[in-house]
Amino acid sequence: MKDRIDGHTILIGLMAYPIRHSMSPTMHNSAFAKLGLNNAYLAFEIDNKKLPGAINAIRTLGMRGSNISMPNKQKVIPLLDKLDPVAELIGAVNTVVNDDGVLTGYTTDGTGFMKSLADEGVDIGGQKMTLAGAGGAGTAIGIQAALDGVKDISVFNIHDQTWENAERMVKIINDKTNCQAKLFDLAEKKTFKAEIAGSMIYCDATGVGMKPLADKTLVSDPSWFRPEMIVFDTVYAPRTTKLMRVAQQAGVKHVLNGLGMMLEQGAEAFKLWTGKDMPIDYIRELLFKE
Ligand code: NAD
């Protein structure tokens, strides 16, 4: 660190709460060190109340930008000067870039999802997806997949505070893309099973499978899956969720956790701040070992 930090070091932040568990500081600082970039990435515990002051500090301190995570991804939007069109469609921002005091919001979660599939060698263009969960991650995944050519998306959600968001997302997909989307209640188990049966990819973006629901899964019967399909869980702690074990039992060829998505959303934010490609194989090696 003493070789890297000096009077010229440029700061990039991560503003969320809670955030101490995040892998992003290790990911970005390791990439800066590897490329010899004079940047430092620090996590700040910022909730909705502290957010306006923290965003203004990006300008005041001349920071290059920040990642934004829960609970601030939507709340940050009115505090910014500009919004990337895809972030506007998704209605959330996870990356802020400061160009001489002008703050622009981007979202890299959806492209991170799509790139992690490409890294696995799979292309879901023209295919059908069943998506459980239409919160922050689910919305980014659904809208980006639709923009990138997925032709049919069946979204399943519970009737909680994210239901309205799920309705908005489905409407945006139907109005603004060539993809056809439908929203279903997750309680309709027969429909859920039938939609998965007709899909090339099942993606769980609910967080079921991670603490405090670590031993739970929305699909517990391996017969719901087919070996040639893709099962994707956005969770990355634990590395193997109960859903992933069910898919493995079914002999599913492509069973993915959220680590690749995390890595690729970070790589895209890195490029927005530095103009450079993250040394992705080096970082993958660093992060993917248990
Ligand atoms: P969120 O709170 O915005 O949305 C949660 C979604 O899950 C909602 O649709 C909600 O209805 C649904 N849900 C919650 N509890 C449920 C339950 N018991 N049964 C069924 N559905 C339930 O959260 P988010 O930010 O979208 O995060 C969701 C998951 O995605 C988390 O596990 C998070 O860690 C993960 N995530 C991963 C990445 C990545 O890069 N891999 C990025 C963002 C989020």
CSV table of C-alpha atoms and ligand atoms in Angstrom, one decimal, residues 70 73 109 133-138 157-158 160 162 186 205-208 210 213 218 234-236 258-259 261-262 265, ligand 1:
chain,number,residue,atom,x,y,z
A,70,MET,CA,-28.5,-1.3,-1.1
A,73,LYS,CA,-29.6,2.3,-5.8
A,109,ASP,CA,-25.5,-5.4,-12.7
A,133,GLY,CA,-37.5,-12.0,-8.0
A,134,ALA,CA,-37.9,-8.5,-9.4
A,135,GLY,CA,-36.1,-6.5,-6.8
A,136,GLY,CA,-32.9,-4.5,-7.6
A,137,ALA,CA,-31.0,-7.5,-9.1
A,138,GLY,CA,-33.9,-9.1,-10.8
A,157,ASN,CA,-42.6,-12.5,-7.5
A,158,ILE,CA,-44.2,-12.7,-4.1
A,160,ASP,CA,-44.4,-7.9,-1.1
A,162,THR,CA,-41.4,-5.2,-4.8
A,186,LEU,CA,-44.8,-17.1,-7.1
A,205,ALA,CA,-32.7,-13.3,-8.0
A,206,THR,CA,-34.5,-13.5,-4.6
A,207,GLY,CA,-31.6,-14.1,-2.2
A,208,VAL,CA,-33.4,-17.2,-1.0
A,210,MET,CA,-28.4,-17.0,1.4
A,213,LEU,CA,-32.6,-18.4,4.2
A,218,LEU,CA,-37.8,-22.0,-4.4
A,234,THR,CA,-27.5,-14.5,-8.0
A,235,VAL,CA,-26.3,-15.5,-4.5
A,236,TYR,CA,-22.5,-16.0,-4.1
A,258,GLY,CA,-23.5,-14.9,-8.6
A,259,LEU,CA,-19.8,-14.6,-8.4
A,261,MET,CA,-21.9,-11.5,-12.3
A,262,MET,CA,-20.3,-9.7,-9.3
A,265,GLN,CA,-20.3,-5.8,-13.0
B,1,NAD,P1,-34.1,-6.8,-3.3
B,1,NAD,O1,-34.5,-6.7,-1.8
B,1,NAD,O2,-34.2,-5.6,-4.1
B,1,NAD,O3,-35.1,-7.9,-4.0
B,1,NAD,C1,-35.4,-9.1,-3.4
B,1,NAD,C2,-36.4,-9.9,-4.3
B,1,NAD,O4,-36.5,-11.2,-3.7
B,1,NAD,C3,-37.7,-9.3,-4.4
B,1,NAD,O5,-38.3,-9.6,-5.7
B,1,NAD,C4,-38.5,-10.1,-3.3
B,1,NAD,O6,-39.9,-10.2,-3.6
B,1,NAD,C5,-37.9,-11.5,-3.4
B,1,NAD,N1,-38.0,-12.2,-2.2
B,1,NAD,C6,-37.5,-11.8,-1.0
B,1,NAD,N2,-37.7,-12.8,-0.1
B,1,NAD,C7,-38.3,-13.8,-0.7
B,1,NAD,C8,-38.8,-15.1,-0.3
B,1,NAD,N3,-38.7,-15.5,0.9
B,1,NAD,N4,-39.4,-15.9,-1.3
B,1,NAD,C9,-39.5,-15.5,-2.5
B,1,NAD,N5,-39.0,-14.2,-3.0
B,1,NAD,C10,-38.5,-13.4,-2.0
B,1,NAD,O7,-32.7,-7.5,-3.3
B,1,NAD,P2,-31.7,-7.5,-4.5
B,1,NAD,O8,-30.7,-6.4,-4.3
B,1,NAD,O9,-32.4,-7.6,-5.8
B,1,NAD,O10,-30.8,-8.8,-4.2
B,1,NAD,C11,-31.4,-10.1,-4.4
B,1,NAD,C12,-30.2,-11.1,-4.4
B,1,NAD,O11,-29.3,-10.9,-5.5
B,1,NAD,C13,-29.4,-11.1,-3.1
B,1,NAD,O12,-29.0,-12.4,-2.8
B,1,NAD,C14,-28.1,-10.3,-3.5
B,1,NAD,O13,-27.0,-10.7,-2.8
B,1,NAD,C15,-28.0,-10.8,-5.0
B,1,NAD,N6,-27.2,-9.9,-5.8
B,1,NAD,C16,-26.1,-10.4,-6.5
B,1,NAD,C17,-25.4,-9.6,-7.3
B,1,NAD,C18,-24.2,-10.2,-8.0
B,1,NAD,O14,-23.4,-9.4,-8.6
B,1,NAD,N7,-24.0,-11.5,-8.0
B,1,NAD,C19,-25.8,-8.2,-7.5
B,1,NAD,C20,-26.9,-7.7,-6.8
B,1,NAD,C21,-27.6,-8.6,-6.0
